[in-house]
Amino acid sequence: MNAIGNRTLGNLTFEALVQALLRLVIVILITTPSLVSAETVGANTLVVVSDDKGVYQEIVQGLQSHASVDPENMPVVVLADAVNLQYLLLQSEAIVTLGTHAADRVFHYAPSARVLSALITESGFTYLAIKHYQSLENALEHGVSAVFLDQPIERLYQLGALLLPEARRIGVLTSDIATAENSVRDFSPDTDKGVLLQYVTVGASSSPINVLNPIIKNSDFVIALPGKKATTVSAAKWILKIGSQSRTPVIAFSKKYAKSGALASVYTSPENVVEDIVHIISLHGLAQANSALVYFPHSFSVEINYTVADILNVQVREDDYYHRAISQAEGQR
């Protein structure tokens, strides 16, 4: 489905954005198996981006090449170039933010238009909702929605169960206690098969060895969840180190984790972010939506570290096999 403009992020000017905003209403195609003309659904949507490099640029380019979005009617503004962001927000019928900094700035102005925040973690969105709207509930009432970067724990568990079908003791590791509690609250693994789930949190003042060593060594595999950015990187190093020493497979939340020594990851790629943005807007609408919602990603990617699999003597198949298996288990097509 198509998307955003013919210009690059770095070349966008305030005047060009204003002209684009005043031209036409954004057009977004409903995501159904059949292709419908991009002129069927309209909404004037502004995309506010935290940066114009790396993953942000990939997502914008992905939107621009998506077949259901009219580039002329979905203008992009980068925070560094936002000369009069408040005015642009007032002129928009709907708003999409990419990244935590973009969401923070947009929430500050509390626009009347509905907002969909993407490329943001659950903990990051909750923090900003409380900061600007006093509570998550108030943010939703003000029309602020989010599609999280965090993949649901069920997918990580399912990948681990597919790779290690005999596993019964599952450890869940994170650097944010709220993330762990939210993730496991509604998660019920195969208790009828005797699966035992336990989790620990590595805080900024924690001793990683004392906290992680017992659970990793006593688990058939461990699931590494995202958490607070300040401690996630440090925790990842210890999780991978102890996991390697104890030969305990790690199922993680990012592609980089798998590249660095985890057995496998279920993660959100830039392409997945694009698909989720278009899916949510086209399925639920944005400017016309009756209520705001929070979404875990509909789309996901799988990365297998075949070198680690060989070291651990884990029999693996191609990445696509696990993606299909997880999708089928969820009833996706």
Coordinates of C-alpha atoms in Angstrom, one line a residue:
M1 CA 0.0 0.0 0.0
N2 CA 1.5 3.4 -0.9
A3 CA 2.3 6.3 1.3
I4 CA 3.9 9.6 1.9
G5 CA 5.6 12.1 -0.5
N6 CA 8.1 12.2 -3.2
R7 CA 10.5 14.3 -1.2
T8 CA 13.1 13.0 1.3
L9 CA 12.8 13.8 4.9
G10 CA 15.8 16.1 4.9
N11 CA 14.4 18.2 2.0
L12 CA 11.0 18.8 3.5
T13 CA 10.3 22.5 4.2
F14 CA 7.6 24.1 6.3
E15 CA 6.1 25.7 3.2
A16 CA 6.0 22.4 1.3
L17 CA 4.2 20.7 4.3
V18 CA 1.6 23.5 4.5
Q19 CA 0.9 23.2 0.8
A20 CA 0.6 19.5 1.0
L21 CA -1.7 19.8 4.0
L22 CA -4.0 22.2 2.1
R23 CA -4.1 20.1 -1.1
L24 CA -6.1 17.0 -0.5
V25 CA -7.4 14.6 2.1
I26 CA -5.2 11.6 2.8
V27 CA -6.4 8.5 1.2
I28 CA -5.9 5.1 2.7
L29 CA -7.0 1.8 1.3
I30 CA -8.8 -0.6 3.6
T31 CA -6.6 -3.7 4.1
T32 CA -8.6 -6.5 2.6
P33 CA -7.5 -9.4 0.4
S34 CA -8.8 -7.5 -2.7
L35 CA -7.2 -4.3 -3.8
V36 CA -9.3 -1.2 -3.8
S37 CA -8.5 2.2 -5.4
A38 CA -6.6 4.5 -3.1
E39 CA -9.2 7.2 -3.7
T40 CA -11.9 5.4 -1.6
V41 CA -11.0 6.5 1.9
G42 CA -9.9 9.9 3.0
A43 CA -8.4 11.6 6.1
N44 CA -5.9 14.4 6.3
T45 CA -3.0 12.7 8.2
L46 CA 0.2 14.3 9.3
V47 CA 3.2 12.1 10.1
V48 CA 5.5 13.5 12.8
V49 CA 8.9 11.7 12.9
S50 CA 11.5 11.8 15.7
D51 CA 14.4 11.7 13.3
D52 CA 15.2 11.5 9.6
K53 CA 17.8 8.7 9.8
G54 CA 18.0 5.0 10.2
V55 CA 14.8 3.1 11.1
Y56 CA 12.8 6.3 10.9
Q57 CA 13.8 6.8 7.3
E58 CA 13.1 3.2 6.5
I59 CA 9.6 3.4 7.8
V60 CA 8.9 6.6 6.0
Q61 CA 10.2 5.2 2.8
G62 CA 8.1 2.1 3.4
L63 CA 5.0 4.2 3.8
Q64 CA 5.8 6.1 0.6
S65 CA 6.0 2.9 -1.3
H66 CA 2.8 1.4 0.2
A67 CA 0.1 1.0 -2.4
S68 CA -2.8 2.3 -0.4
V69 CA -1.5 5.7 0.7
D70 CA -1.6 8.8 -1.5
P71 CA 1.9 10.5 -1.1
E72 CA 0.4 13.9 -1.7
N73 CA -1.9 13.7 1.2
M74 CA 0.2 12.2 4.0
P75 CA 2.9 14.8 4.7
V76 CA 5.9 14.2 6.9
V77 CA 7.5 16.6 9.3
V78 CA 10.7 15.8 11.3
L79 CA 11.0 17.3 14.8
A80 CA 14.2 19.2 13.9
D81 CA 12.4 20.9 11.0
A82 CA 9.1 21.5 12.8
V83 CA 9.1 25.3 12.7
N84 CA 5.4 25.6 13.6
L85 CA 4.3 22.1 14.7
Q86 CA 1.3 23.3 16.7
Y87 CA -0.1 24.9 13.6
L88 CA 0.4 21.8 11.5
L89 CA -1.3 19.7 14.1
L90 CA -4.3 22.0 14.2
Q91 CA -4.7 21.7 10.4
S92 CA -4.6 17.9 10.5
E93 CA -7.6 15.5 10.8
A94 CA -5.4 12.7 12.1
I95 CA -1.8 12.3 13.3
V96 CA 0.7 9.5 13.2
T97 CA 3.9 9.8 15.4
L98 CA 7.0 7.7 14.8
G99 CA 9.2 7.4 17.9
T100 CA 9.0 8.4 21.5
H101 CA 10.3 11.9 21.0
A102 CA 7.7 12.6 18.3
A103 CA 5.0 11.3 20.6
D104 CA 6.2 13.4 23.5
R105 CA 6.1 16.6 21.5
V106 CA 2.7 15.9 19.9
F107 CA 1.2 14.9 23.3
H108 CA 2.5 18.2 24.7
Y109 CA 0.1 20.1 22.4
A110 CA -2.8 17.8 23.2
P111 CA -4.2 18.1 19.6
S112 CA -7.9 17.6 19.1
A113 CA -7.2 15.3 16.1
R114 CA -6.8 11.6 16.8
V115 CA -3.3 10.4 17.2
L116 CA -1.7 7.0 16.5
S117 CA 1.7 6.5 18.1
A118 CA 4.0 4.0 16.5
L119 CA 7.6 2.9 17.0
I120 CA 7.1 3.2 20.7
T121 CA 7.3 0.6 23.5
E122 CA 4.4 -0.1 25.9
S123 CA 6.3 1.3 28.8
G124 CA 7.3 4.4 26.8
F125 CA 3.7 5.1 25.8
T126 CA 2.4 4.6 29.3
Y127 CA 5.0 7.0 30.7
L128 CA 4.0 9.7 28.1
A129 CA 0.3 9.1 28.7
I130 CA 0.7 9.7 32.4
K131 CA 3.1 12.7 31.8
H132 CA 0.7 14.6 29.4
Y133 CA -2.8 13.2 30.2
Q134 CA -2.4 12.1 33.9
S135 CA -3.3 8.5 33.0
L136 CA -3.5 6.0 30.2
E137 CA -7.3 6.1 30.4
N138 CA -7.3 9.8 29.9
A139 CA -5.0 9.6 26.9
L140 CA -7.3 7.1 25.3
E141 CA -10.3 9.3 26.0
H142 CA -8.5 12.2 24.3
G143 CA -8.1 10.0 21.1
V144 CA -4.5 8.9 21.5
S145 CA -3.9 5.3 20.3
A146 CA -0.7 3.3 20.0
V147 CA 0.7 0.3 18.3
F148 CA 3.6 -1.0 20.4
L149 CA 7.0 -2.2 19.3
D150 CA 6.8 -4.9 21.9
Q151 CA 5.8 -8.3 20.5
P152 CA 3.4 -10.1 22.8
I153 CA 5.1 -12.7 25.1
E154 CA 2.9 -15.4 23.6
R155 CA 4.8 -15.2 20.3
L156 CA 8.2 -15.5 22.0
Y157 CA 7.0 -18.4 24.0
Q158 CA 5.5 -20.1 20.9
L159 CA 8.8 -19.7 19.1
G160 CA 10.6 -21.2 22.0
A161 CA 8.2 -24.1 22.2
L162 CA 8.5 -24.8 18.5
L163 CA 12.3 -24.8 18.8
L164 CA 12.4 -26.7 22.0
P165 CA 9.2 -28.8 22.3
E166 CA 10.4 -30.7 25.4
A167 CA 10.9 -27.5 27.4
R168 CA 8.9 -27.2 30.6
R169 CA 10.7 -24.6 32.7
I170 CA 10.5 -21.2 31.1
G171 CA 12.2 -18.1 32.5
V172 CA 11.1 -14.5 31.7
L173 CA 13.7 -11.8 32.0
T174 CA 13.3 -8.0 31.8
S175 CA 14.8 -4.8 33.1
D176 CA 11.3 -3.3 33.9
I177 CA 9.1 -4.9 36.5
A178 CA 6.0 -3.3 35.0
T179 CA 6.8 -4.8 31.6
A180 CA 7.2 -8.2 33.1
E181 CA 3.9 -8.0 35.2
N182 CA 1.9 -6.7 32.2
S183 CA 3.3 -9.3 29.9
V184 CA 2.6 -12.3 32.1
R185 CA -0.6 -11.1 33.6
D186 CA -2.8 -12.6 30.9
F187 CA -0.4 -15.1 29.6
S188 CA -1.2 -18.8 30.2
P189 CA 1.4 -21.2 28.8
D190 CA 0.7 -24.9 28.4
T191 CA 0.0 -25.6 32.1
D192 CA -1.7 -28.8 31.1
K193 CA 1.8 -30.0 29.9
G194 CA 3.4 -29.0 33.1
V195 CA 5.0 -25.8 31.9
L196 CA 6.3 -23.6 34.7
L197 CA 6.7 -19.9 34.1
Q198 CA 8.8 -17.6 36.3
Y199 CA 10.2 -14.2 35.8
V200 CA 12.8 -11.8 37.3
T201 CA 13.7 -8.2 36.8
V202 CA 17.2 -6.7 36.5
G203 CA 17.1 -3.2 37.9
A204 CA 19.7 -0.4 37.6
S205 CA 20.9 -1.3 41.1
S206 CA 20.6 -5.1 40.8
S207 CA 23.6 -7.5 40.7
P208 CA 22.9 -9.2 37.3
I209 CA 24.8 -12.4 38.3
N210 CA 22.9 -12.9 41.5
V211 CA 19.5 -12.1 39.8
L212 CA 19.9 -13.9 36.5
N213 CA 22.2 -16.8 37.3
P214 CA 19.6 -19.0 39.2
I215 CA 16.7 -18.6 36.8
I216 CA 18.8 -19.0 33.6
K217 CA 20.5 -22.1 34.8
N218 CA 17.3 -23.6 36.0
S219 CA 15.3 -22.9 32.8
D220 CA 14.9 -25.0 29.6
F221 CA 14.9 -21.7 27.8
V222 CA 14.5 -18.0 28.8
I223 CA 12.5 -15.2 27.2
A224 CA 14.1 -11.8 27.2
L225 CA 11.6 -8.9 27.1
P226 CA 12.3 -5.2 26.5
G227 CA 12.4 -2.9 29.5
K228 CA 14.0 0.4 30.6
K229 CA 16.4 1.5 27.9
A230 CA 19.1 2.5 30.5
T231 CA 19.4 -1.1 31.8
T232 CA 18.3 -3.2 28.8
V233 CA 21.7 -3.2 27.1
S234 CA 23.5 -4.1 30.3
A235 CA 21.0 -6.8 31.1
A236 CA 21.3 -8.2 27.5
K237 CA 25.0 -8.7 27.9
W238 CA 24.6 -10.7 31.1
I239 CA 21.7 -12.7 29.8
L240 CA 23.7 -13.8 26.8
K241 CA 26.8 -14.4 28.8
I242 CA 25.1 -16.6 31.5
G243 CA 23.0 -18.3 28.8
S244 CA 26.1 -19.2 26.9
Q245 CA 27.9 -20.5 30.0
S246 CA 24.9 -22.6 31.1
R247 CA 23.9 -23.6 27.5
T248 CA 20.4 -22.2 28.1
P249 CA 18.7 -21.0 24.9
V250 CA 17.6 -17.4 24.8
I251 CA 14.4 -16.3 22.9
A252 CA 14.6 -12.5 22.6
F253 CA 12.7 -9.4 21.4
S254 CA 15.0 -7.9 18.9
K255 CA 16.9 -9.0 15.8
K256 CA 20.2 -7.6 17.3
Y257 CA 19.7 -9.9 20.3
A258 CA 19.6 -12.9 18.0
K259 CA 22.7 -11.6 16.0
S260 CA 24.5 -11.2 19.3
G261 CA 24.0 -14.7 20.7
A262 CA 20.3 -15.5 21.4
L263 CA 19.0 -18.6 19.8
A264 CA 16.1 -16.7 18.1
S265 CA 14.0 -13.6 18.2
V266 CA 10.5 -12.4 17.5
Y267 CA 10.7 -8.7 16.7
T268 CA 9.1 -5.8 14.9
S269 CA 10.9 -4.8 11.7
P270 CA 10.5 -1.4 10.0
E271 CA 8.3 -3.2 7.4
N272 CA 6.2 -4.6 10.2
V273 CA 5.7 -1.0 11.6
V274 CA 4.5 0.2 8.2
E275 CA 2.1 -2.8 7.8
D276 CA 0.7 -2.2 11.3
I277 CA 0.2 1.6 10.7
V278 CA -1.7 1.0 7.5
H279 CA -3.6 -2.0 8.9
I280 CA -4.9 0.0 11.9
I281 CA -5.8 3.1 10.0
S282 CA -7.5 1.2 7.2
L283 CA -9.3 -1.3 9.4
H284 CA -10.4 1.0 12.2
G285 CA -10.0 4.4 10.6
L286 CA -8.3 7.1 12.6
A287 CA -10.0 10.5 12.2
Q288 CA -13.4 8.7 12.3
A289 CA -12.6 6.2 15.0
N290 CA -15.1 6.2 17.9
S291 CA -12.5 5.3 20.5
A292 CA -8.8 5.1 20.9
L293 CA -7.1 1.7 21.5
V294 CA -3.7 0.3 22.2
Y295 CA -2.4 -2.5 19.9
F296 CA 0.3 -5.1 20.1
P297 CA 1.8 -5.6 16.7
H298 CA -0.2 -7.6 14.1
S299 CA 2.9 -8.1 12.0
F300 CA 6.1 -9.7 13.2
S301 CA 9.5 -11.1 12.0
V302 CA 11.5 -14.1 13.1
E303 CA 15.3 -14.4 13.3
I304 CA 17.1 -17.7 14.0
N305 CA 20.8 -17.8 14.9
Y306 CA 21.8 -21.0 13.1
T307 CA 25.3 -20.9 14.6
V308 CA 24.0 -20.8 18.2
A309 CA 21.5 -23.6 17.2
D310 CA 24.4 -25.8 16.1
I311 CA 26.3 -25.1 19.3
L312 CA 23.3 -26.0 21.4
N313 CA 22.4 -29.0 19.2
V314 CA 18.9 -27.6 18.5
Q315 CA 17.4 -28.8 15.3
V316 CA 16.0 -25.8 13.4
R317 CA 14.2 -25.0 10.1
E318 CA 14.1 -21.9 8.0
D319 CA 12.8 -18.6 9.6
D320 CA 9.7 -18.6 7.4
Y321 CA 8.6 -22.0 8.8
Y322 CA 8.4 -20.5 12.3
H323 CA 6.7 -17.4 11.1
R324 CA 4.0 -19.5 9.4
A325 CA 3.6 -21.8 12.4
I326 CA 3.1 -18.9 14.8
S327 CA 0.7 -17.1 12.4
Q328 CA -1.3 -20.3 11.9
A329 CA -1.5 -20.8 15.7
E330 CA -2.9 -17.3 16.0
G331 CA -5.4 -17.8 13.2
Q332 CA -3.7 -15.4 10.9
R333 CA -3.5 -16.0 7.1

